[in-house]
Short mmCIF file of C-alpha atoms in Angstrom, two decimals:
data_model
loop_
_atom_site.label_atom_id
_atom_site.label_comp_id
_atom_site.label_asym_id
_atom_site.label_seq_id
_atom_site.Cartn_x
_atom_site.Cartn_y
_atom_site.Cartn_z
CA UNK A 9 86.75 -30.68 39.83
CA UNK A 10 89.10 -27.38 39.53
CA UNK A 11 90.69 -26.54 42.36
CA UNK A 12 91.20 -23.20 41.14
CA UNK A 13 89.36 -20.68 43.31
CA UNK A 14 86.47 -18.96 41.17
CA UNK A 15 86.25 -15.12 41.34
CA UNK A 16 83.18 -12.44 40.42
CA UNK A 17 82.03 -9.98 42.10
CA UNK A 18 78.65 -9.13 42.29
CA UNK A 19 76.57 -6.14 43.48
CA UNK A 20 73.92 -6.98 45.90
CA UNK A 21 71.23 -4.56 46.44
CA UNK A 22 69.59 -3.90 49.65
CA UNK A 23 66.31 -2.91 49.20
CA UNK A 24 63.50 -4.16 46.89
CA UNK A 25 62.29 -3.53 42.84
CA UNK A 26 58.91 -2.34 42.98
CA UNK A 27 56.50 -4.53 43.21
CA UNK A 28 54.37 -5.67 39.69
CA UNK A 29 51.00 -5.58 41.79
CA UNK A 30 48.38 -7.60 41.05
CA UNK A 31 44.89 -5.71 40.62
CA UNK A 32 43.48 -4.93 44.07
CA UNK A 33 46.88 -5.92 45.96
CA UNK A 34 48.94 -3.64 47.67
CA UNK A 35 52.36 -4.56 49.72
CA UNK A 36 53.86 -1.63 50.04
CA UNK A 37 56.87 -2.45 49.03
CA UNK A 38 58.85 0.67 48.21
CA UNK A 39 61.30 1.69 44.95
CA UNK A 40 64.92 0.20 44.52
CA UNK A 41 67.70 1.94 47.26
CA UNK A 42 71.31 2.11 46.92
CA UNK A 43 73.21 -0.61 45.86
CA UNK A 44 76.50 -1.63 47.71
CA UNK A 45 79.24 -3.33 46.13
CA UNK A 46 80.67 -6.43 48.02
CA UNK A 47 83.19 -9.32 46.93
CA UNK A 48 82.73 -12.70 49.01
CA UNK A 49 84.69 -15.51 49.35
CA UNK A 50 84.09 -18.02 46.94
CA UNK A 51 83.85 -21.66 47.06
CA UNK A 52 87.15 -23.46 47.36
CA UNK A 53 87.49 -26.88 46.91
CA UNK A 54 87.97 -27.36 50.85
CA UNK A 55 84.96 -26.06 51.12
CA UNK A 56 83.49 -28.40 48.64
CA UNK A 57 84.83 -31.52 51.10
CA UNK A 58 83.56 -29.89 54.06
CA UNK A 59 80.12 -29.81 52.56
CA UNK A 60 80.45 -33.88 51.30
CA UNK A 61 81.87 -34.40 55.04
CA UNK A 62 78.27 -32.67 56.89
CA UNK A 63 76.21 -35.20 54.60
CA UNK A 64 78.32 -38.54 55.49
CA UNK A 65 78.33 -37.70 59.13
CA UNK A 66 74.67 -36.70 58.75
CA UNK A 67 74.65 -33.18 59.42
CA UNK A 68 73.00 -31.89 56.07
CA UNK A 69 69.01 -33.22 56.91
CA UNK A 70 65.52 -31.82 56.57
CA UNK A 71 65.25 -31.56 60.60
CA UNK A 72 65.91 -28.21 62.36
CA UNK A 73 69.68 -28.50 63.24
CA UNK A 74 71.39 -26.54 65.68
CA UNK A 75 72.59 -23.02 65.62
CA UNK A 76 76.26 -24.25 65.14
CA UNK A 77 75.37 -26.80 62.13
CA UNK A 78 73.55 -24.04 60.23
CA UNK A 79 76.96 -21.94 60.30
CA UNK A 80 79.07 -24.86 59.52
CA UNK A 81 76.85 -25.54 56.63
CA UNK A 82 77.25 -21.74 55.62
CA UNK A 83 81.09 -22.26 56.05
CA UNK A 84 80.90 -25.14 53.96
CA UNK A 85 79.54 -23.05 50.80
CA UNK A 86 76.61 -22.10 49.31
CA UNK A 87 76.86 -23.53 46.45
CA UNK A 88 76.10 -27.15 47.63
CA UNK A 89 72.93 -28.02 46.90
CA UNK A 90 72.59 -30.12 49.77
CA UNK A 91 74.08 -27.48 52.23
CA UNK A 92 71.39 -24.88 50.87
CA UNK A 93 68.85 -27.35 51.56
CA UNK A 94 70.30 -27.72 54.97
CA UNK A 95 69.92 -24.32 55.52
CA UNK A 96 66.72 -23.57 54.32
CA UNK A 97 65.34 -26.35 55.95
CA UNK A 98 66.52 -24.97 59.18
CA UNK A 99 64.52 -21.62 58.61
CA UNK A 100 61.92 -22.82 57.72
CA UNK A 101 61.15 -24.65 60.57
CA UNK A 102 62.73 -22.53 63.25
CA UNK A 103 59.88 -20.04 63.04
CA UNK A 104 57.38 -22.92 62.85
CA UNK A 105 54.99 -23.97 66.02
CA UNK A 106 58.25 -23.26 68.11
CA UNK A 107 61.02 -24.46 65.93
CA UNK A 108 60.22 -28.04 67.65
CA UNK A 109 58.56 -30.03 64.31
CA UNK A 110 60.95 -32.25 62.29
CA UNK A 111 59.05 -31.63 59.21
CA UNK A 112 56.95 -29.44 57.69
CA UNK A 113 53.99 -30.11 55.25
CA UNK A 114 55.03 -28.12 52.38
CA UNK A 115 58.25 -29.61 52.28
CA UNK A 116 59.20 -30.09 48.63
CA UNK A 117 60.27 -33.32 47.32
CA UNK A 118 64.17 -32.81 47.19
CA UNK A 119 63.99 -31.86 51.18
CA UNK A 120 64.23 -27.83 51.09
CA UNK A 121 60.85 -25.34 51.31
CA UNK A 122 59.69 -22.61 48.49
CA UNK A 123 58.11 -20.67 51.79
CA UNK A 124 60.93 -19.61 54.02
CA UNK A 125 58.37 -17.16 56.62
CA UNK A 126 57.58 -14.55 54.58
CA UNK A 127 60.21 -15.51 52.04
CA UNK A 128 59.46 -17.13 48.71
CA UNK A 129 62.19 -19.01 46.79
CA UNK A 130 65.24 -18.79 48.86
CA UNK A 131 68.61 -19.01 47.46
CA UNK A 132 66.53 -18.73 43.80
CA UNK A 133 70.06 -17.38 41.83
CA UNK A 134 71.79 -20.51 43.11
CA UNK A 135 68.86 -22.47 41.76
CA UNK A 136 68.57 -21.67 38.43
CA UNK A 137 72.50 -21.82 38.09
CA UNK A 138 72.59 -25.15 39.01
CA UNK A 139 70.55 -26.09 36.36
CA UNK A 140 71.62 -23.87 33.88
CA UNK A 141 74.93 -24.21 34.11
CA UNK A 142 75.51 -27.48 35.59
CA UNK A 143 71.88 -29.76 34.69
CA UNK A 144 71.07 -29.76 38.10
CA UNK A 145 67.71 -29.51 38.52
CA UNK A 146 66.61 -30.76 41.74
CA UNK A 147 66.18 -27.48 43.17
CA UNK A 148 65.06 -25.63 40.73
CA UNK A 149 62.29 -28.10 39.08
CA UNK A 150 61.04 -29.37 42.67
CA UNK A 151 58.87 -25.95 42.50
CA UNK A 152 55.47 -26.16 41.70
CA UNK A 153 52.08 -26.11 42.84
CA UNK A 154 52.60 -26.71 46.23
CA UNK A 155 54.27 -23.93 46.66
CA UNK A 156 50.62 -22.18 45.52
CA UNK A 157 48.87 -24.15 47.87
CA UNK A 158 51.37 -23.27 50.95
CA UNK A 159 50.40 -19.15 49.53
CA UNK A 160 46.84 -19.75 49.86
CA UNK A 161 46.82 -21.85 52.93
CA UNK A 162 49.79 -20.46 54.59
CA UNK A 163 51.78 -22.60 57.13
CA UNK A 164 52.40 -19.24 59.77
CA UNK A 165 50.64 -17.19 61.33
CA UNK A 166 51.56 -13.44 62.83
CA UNK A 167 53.78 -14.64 65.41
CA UNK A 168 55.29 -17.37 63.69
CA UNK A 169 55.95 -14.81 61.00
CA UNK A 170 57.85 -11.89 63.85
CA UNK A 171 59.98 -14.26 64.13
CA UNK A 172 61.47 -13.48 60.34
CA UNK A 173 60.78 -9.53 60.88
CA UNK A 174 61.90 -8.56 64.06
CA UNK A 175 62.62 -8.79 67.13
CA UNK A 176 60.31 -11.73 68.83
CA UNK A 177 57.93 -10.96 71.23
CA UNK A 178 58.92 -14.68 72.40
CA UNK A 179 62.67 -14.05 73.54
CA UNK A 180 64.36 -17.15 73.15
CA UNK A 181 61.65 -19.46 71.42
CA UNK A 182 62.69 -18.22 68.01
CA UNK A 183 66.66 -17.81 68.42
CA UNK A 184 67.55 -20.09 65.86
CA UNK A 185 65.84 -18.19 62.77
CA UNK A 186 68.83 -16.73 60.67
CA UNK A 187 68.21 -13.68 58.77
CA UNK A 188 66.28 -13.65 55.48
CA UNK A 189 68.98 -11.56 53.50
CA UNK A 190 71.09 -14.82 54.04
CA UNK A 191 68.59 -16.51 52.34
CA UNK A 192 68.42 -14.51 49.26
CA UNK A 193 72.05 -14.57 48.78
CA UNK A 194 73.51 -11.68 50.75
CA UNK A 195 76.27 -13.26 52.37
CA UNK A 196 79.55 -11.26 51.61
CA UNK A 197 81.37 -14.99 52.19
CA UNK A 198 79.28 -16.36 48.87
CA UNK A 199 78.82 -15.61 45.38
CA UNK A 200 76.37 -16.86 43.03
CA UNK A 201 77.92 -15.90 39.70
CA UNK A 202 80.02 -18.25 37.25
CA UNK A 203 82.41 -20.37 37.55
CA UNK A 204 84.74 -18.68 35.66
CA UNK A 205 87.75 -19.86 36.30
CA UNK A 206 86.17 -23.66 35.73
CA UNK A 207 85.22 -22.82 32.26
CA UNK A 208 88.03 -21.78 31.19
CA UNK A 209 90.27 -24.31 32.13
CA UNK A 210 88.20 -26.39 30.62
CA UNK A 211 87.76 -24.59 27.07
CA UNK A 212 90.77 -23.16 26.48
CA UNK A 213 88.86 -20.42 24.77
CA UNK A 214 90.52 -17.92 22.53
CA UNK A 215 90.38 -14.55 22.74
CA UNK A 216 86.89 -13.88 21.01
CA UNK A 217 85.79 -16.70 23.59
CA UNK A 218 86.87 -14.88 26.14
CA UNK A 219 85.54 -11.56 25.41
CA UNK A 220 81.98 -13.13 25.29
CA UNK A 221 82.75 -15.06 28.14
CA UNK A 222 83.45 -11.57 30.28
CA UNK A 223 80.32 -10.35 28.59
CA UNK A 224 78.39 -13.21 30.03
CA UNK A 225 79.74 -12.55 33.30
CA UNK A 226 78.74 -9.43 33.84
CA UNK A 227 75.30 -10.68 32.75
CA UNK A 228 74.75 -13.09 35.40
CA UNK A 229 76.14 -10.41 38.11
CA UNK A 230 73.99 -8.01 36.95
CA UNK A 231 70.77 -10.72 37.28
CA UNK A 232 72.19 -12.04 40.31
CA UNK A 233 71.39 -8.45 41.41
CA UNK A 234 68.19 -8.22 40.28
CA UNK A 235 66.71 -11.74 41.88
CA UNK A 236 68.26 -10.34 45.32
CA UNK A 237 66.45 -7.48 44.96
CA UNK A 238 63.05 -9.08 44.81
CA UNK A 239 63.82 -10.57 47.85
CA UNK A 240 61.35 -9.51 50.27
CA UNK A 241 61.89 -7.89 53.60
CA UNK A 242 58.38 -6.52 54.39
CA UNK A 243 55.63 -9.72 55.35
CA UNK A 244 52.38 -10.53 53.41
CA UNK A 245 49.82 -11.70 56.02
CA UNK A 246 46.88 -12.24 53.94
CA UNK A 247 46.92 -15.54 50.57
CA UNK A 248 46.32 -12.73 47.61
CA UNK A 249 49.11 -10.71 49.41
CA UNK A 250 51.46 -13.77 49.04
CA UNK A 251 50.18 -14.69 45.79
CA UNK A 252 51.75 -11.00 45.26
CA UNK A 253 54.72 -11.96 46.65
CA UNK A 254 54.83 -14.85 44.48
CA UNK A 255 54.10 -13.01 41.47
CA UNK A 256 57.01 -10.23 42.29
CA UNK A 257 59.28 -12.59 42.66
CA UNK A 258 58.76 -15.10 39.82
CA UNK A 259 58.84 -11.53 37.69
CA UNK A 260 61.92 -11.04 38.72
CA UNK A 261 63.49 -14.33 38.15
CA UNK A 262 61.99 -13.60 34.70
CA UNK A 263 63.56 -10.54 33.57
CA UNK A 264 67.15 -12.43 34.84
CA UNK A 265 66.70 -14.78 32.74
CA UNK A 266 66.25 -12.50 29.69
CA UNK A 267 69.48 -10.73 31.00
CA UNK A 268 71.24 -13.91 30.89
CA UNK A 269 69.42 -15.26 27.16
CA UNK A 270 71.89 -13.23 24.58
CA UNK A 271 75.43 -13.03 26.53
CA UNK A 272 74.85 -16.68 26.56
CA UNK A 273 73.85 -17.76 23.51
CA UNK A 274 76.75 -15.35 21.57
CA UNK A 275 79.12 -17.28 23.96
CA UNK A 276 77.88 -20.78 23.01
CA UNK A 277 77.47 -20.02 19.23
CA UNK A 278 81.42 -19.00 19.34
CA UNK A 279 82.20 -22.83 20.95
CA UNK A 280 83.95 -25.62 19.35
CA UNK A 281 81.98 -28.92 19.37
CA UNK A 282 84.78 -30.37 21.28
CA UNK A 283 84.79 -27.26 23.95
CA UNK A 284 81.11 -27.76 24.37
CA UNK A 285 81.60 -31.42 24.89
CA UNK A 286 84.22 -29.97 27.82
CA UNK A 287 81.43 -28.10 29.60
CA UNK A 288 78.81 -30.93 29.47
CA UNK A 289 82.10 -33.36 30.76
CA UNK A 290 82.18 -30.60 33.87
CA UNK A 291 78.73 -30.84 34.74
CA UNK A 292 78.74 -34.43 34.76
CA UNK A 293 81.81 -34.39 36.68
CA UNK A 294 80.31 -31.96 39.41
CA UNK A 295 76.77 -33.87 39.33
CA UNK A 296 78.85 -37.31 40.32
CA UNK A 297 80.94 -35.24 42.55
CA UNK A 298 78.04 -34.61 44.92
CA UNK A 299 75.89 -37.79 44.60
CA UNK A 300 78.90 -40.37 44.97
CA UNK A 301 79.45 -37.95 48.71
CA UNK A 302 76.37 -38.09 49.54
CA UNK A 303 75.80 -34.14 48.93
CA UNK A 304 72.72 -34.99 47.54
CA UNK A 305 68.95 -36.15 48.98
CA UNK A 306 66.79 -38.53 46.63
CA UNK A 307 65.85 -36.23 43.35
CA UNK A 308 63.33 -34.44 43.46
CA UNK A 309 60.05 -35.87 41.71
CA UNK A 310 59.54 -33.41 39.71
CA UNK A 311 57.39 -30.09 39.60
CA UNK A 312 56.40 -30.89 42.69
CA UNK A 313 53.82 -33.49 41.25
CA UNK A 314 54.44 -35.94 44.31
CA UNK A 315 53.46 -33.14 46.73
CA UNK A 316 50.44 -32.24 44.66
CA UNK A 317 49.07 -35.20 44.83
CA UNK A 318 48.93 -35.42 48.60
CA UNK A 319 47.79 -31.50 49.00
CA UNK A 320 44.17 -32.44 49.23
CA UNK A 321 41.71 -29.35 49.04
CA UNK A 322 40.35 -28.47 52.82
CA UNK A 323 36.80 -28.17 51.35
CA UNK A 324 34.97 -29.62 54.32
CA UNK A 325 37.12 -27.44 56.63
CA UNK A 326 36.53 -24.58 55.09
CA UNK A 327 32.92 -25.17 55.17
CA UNK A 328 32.84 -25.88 58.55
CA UNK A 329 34.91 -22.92 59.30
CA UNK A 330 33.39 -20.28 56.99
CA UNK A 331 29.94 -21.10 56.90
CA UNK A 332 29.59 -19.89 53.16
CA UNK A 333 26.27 -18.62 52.01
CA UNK A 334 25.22 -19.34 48.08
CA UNK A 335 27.23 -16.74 46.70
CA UNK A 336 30.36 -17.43 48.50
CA UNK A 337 30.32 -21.20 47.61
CA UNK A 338 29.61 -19.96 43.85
CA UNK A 339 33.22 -18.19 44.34
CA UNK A 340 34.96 -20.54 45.69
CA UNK A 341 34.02 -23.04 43.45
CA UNK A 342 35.92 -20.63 41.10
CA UNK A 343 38.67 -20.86 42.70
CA UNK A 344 38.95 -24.74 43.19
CA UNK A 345 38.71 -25.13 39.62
CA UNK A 346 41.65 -22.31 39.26
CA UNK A 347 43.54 -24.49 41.45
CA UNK A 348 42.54 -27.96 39.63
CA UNK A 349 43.54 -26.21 36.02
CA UNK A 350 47.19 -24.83 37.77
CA UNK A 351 48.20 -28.35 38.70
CA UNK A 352 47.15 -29.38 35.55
CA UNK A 353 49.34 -26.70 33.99
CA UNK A 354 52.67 -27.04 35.95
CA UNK A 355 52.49 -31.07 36.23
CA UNK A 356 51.75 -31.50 32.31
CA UNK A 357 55.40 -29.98 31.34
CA UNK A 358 58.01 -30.15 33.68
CA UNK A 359 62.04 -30.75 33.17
CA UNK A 360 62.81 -31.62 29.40
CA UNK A 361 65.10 -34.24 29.14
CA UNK A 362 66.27 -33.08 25.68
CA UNK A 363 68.12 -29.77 27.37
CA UNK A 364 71.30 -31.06 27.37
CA UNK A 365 73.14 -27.53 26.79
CA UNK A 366 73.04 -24.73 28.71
CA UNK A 367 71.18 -22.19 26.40
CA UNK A 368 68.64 -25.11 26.06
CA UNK A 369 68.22 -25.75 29.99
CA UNK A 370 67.59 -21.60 29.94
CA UNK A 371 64.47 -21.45 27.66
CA UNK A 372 63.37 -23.88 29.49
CA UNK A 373 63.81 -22.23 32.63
CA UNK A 374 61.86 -19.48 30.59
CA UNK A 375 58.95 -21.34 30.24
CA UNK A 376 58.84 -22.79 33.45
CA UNK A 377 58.71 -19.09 34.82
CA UNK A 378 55.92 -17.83 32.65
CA UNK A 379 53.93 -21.37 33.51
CA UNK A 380 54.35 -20.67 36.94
CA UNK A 381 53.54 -16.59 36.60
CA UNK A 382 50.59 -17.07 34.67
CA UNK A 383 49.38 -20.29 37.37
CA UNK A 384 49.58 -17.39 40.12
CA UNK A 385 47.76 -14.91 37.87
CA UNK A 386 44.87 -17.59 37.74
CA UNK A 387 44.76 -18.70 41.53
CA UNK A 388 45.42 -15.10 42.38
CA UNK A 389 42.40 -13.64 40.09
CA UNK A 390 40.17 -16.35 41.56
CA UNK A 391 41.49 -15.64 45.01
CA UNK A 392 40.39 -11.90 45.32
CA UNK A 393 36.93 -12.89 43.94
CA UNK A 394 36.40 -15.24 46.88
CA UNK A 395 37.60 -12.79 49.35
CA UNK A 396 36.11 -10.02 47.99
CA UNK A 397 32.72 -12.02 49.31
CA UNK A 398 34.09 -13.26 52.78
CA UNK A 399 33.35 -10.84 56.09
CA UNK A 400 36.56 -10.20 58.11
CA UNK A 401 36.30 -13.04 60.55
CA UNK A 402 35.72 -15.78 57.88
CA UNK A 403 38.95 -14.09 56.37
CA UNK A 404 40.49 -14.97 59.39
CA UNK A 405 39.16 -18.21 59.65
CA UNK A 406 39.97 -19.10 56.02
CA UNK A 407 44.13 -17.53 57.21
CA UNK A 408 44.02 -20.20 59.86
CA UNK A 409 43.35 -23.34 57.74
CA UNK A 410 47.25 -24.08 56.77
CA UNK A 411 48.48 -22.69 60.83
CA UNK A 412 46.39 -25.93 61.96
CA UNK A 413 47.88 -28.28 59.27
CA UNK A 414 50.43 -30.59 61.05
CA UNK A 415 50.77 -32.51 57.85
#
């Protein structure tokens, strides 16, 4: 690995894009604000060794750590998978039945959560650079429909959730709950953009090379940008108001992606066989780097198919909680079989193992997007015929389901 520092700067916005609501749906979430222009520290090799030294001495795990292990693991850089995971893994469960479980059921497969509070897809830039650029895709891949499943049946409830808002009504119980803009990247000490530096040590590139590589920069700043605006600071209490969420956000990851589609391809076309070789030798390099530390958790297995399988629908809870008459069943029979035909849609194609460049790992993070947009479409469609039927207290009752779930 380079042990030249890498430098972008990237703009990071502090309010939201508005929202791409789903019919019925309202979050009132309002238009973009102001941006503000900040330049963070970037990941130094020292940092890299400081994140390999949390995992041997066991301080990167899925438990809630302490306050002072989730700012070492910030100090160690962001750009560790295994210190994101470390991270996330700590807010999630901090605002969770008192911070004091070990684990939480919707837990993904690689040891991090897609449901941070009212937060869906933390760190998500990081994410999809690690696989793009690198052909890591633990992180990004290990999202699925579980992550569905945790919308509909929701793992917090209203205070677990004020936790993540505001100031909590419970003093000290929720101390250890960082702040949600950390989780969506906006952390003047971090910067998710590329590895600049890295790439061109390793190419060489001339100057045509490096005009498209500048080009390409500025591409992933500007959808670095636009994936930290979708980051939500306002809550969803209610499953079609997260399946909202869900569908803002995966939007959003969306139109990056198409930001990122022609700087990168122009760059690649202008390659050398022998510089692309270069780039695939890096991402090897940096993919042994963390697993021979012990950076990195058992891979994940893989559109969150594992997790799927255990996610059993509550059908005899919900009857016993709801009561449903005839025409309520009738919906939510519709909306089983919305949820049957999404796992069948995000399990049948998952990572290619034929991506082995980094325009090809982008269309497939392309598809993966729209599979996962248009499974929330279908749950969420299904979802607001359901309620539509249910009185307010079987709403409530049907909100409670995933609170009571322990595991």
């Amino acid at each position: 690995m380079s042990k030249t520092r890498i430098g972008i700067a990237v703009v990071v916005l502090a309010t939201l894009l508005s929202s791409p609501a789903l019919a019925g749906v309202r979050l009132g979430i309002g238009p973009l604000g102001v941006a503000k222009f900040a330049v963070g520290r970037v990941l130094s090799l020292g940092g890299l060794h400081h994140g390999r030294a949390l995992a041997r001495h066991g301080q990167i795990r899925t438990a809630s750590p302490r306050p002072q292990n989730v700012r070492n693991a910030m100090d160690s850089g962001l750009r560790n998978p295994a210190v994101r995971r470390q991270i996330v893994a700590a807010a999630a469960l901090a605002g969770w039945h008192g911070g004091q479980t070990a684990k939480g059921w919707w837990r993904h497969g690689d040891g991090g959560y897609g449901w941070v509070g009212p937060l869906f897809w933390p760190f998500a830039i990081y994410d999809i650079n690690d696989y793009i650029i690198w052909g890591d895709g633990t992180g990004f891949w290990d999202y699925g429909y579980p992550d569905i499943y945790a919308a509909i049946f929701a793992p917090y409830g209203r205070d677990d959730l004020a936790a993540y808002t505001g100031p909590s009504p419970h003093g000290r119980r929720h101390r250890r709950v960082p702040p949600l803009q950390q989780l969506c990247g906006d952390d003047s000490r971090e910067i998710a953009g590329l590895p600049i530096n890295q790439i061109q040590q390793a190419i060489q590139p001339n100057e045509a090379q490096r005009a498209a590589l500048d080009d390409l920069a500025n591409a992933w700043i500007m959808a670095a940008q636009m994936i930290r605006a979708s980051c939500l600071t306002q809550t969803a209490f209610t499953a079609p108001n997260r399946l909202a969420v869900m569908h803002q956000r995966i939007g959003a990851m969306s139109q990056a992606v198409l930001v990122m589609r022609q700087p990168l391809g122009k760059f690649y076309d202008l390659l050398e066989e022998e510089q692309e070789a270069r780039l695939n030798a890096l991402a090897d390099d940096r993919r042994r780097t963390f697993t021979a530390n012990g950076a990195t958790e058992a891979s994940a297995q893989g559109c969150g198919a594992a997790q799927a399988a255990v996610l059993q629908w509550p059908a005899d809870e919900i009857e016993a909680r709801l009561h449903p008459n005839d025409t309520q069943r009738a919906a939510l029979k519709v909306l089983q079989d919305a949820n049957a035909r999404v796992v069948e849609i995000l399990t049948a194609e998952c990572q290619p193992k034929d991506a082995i460049t980094s325009p090809a790992r982008l269309d497939a993070v392309e598809v993966r997007l729209a599979d996962m947009q248009q499974a929330v479409y279908l749950v969420s469609a299904a979802l607001e015929g359901f309620y539509a039927t249910l009185s307010d207290e079987q709403k409530a009752q049907f909100e409670a389901i995933g609170q009571k779930r322990t595991a």
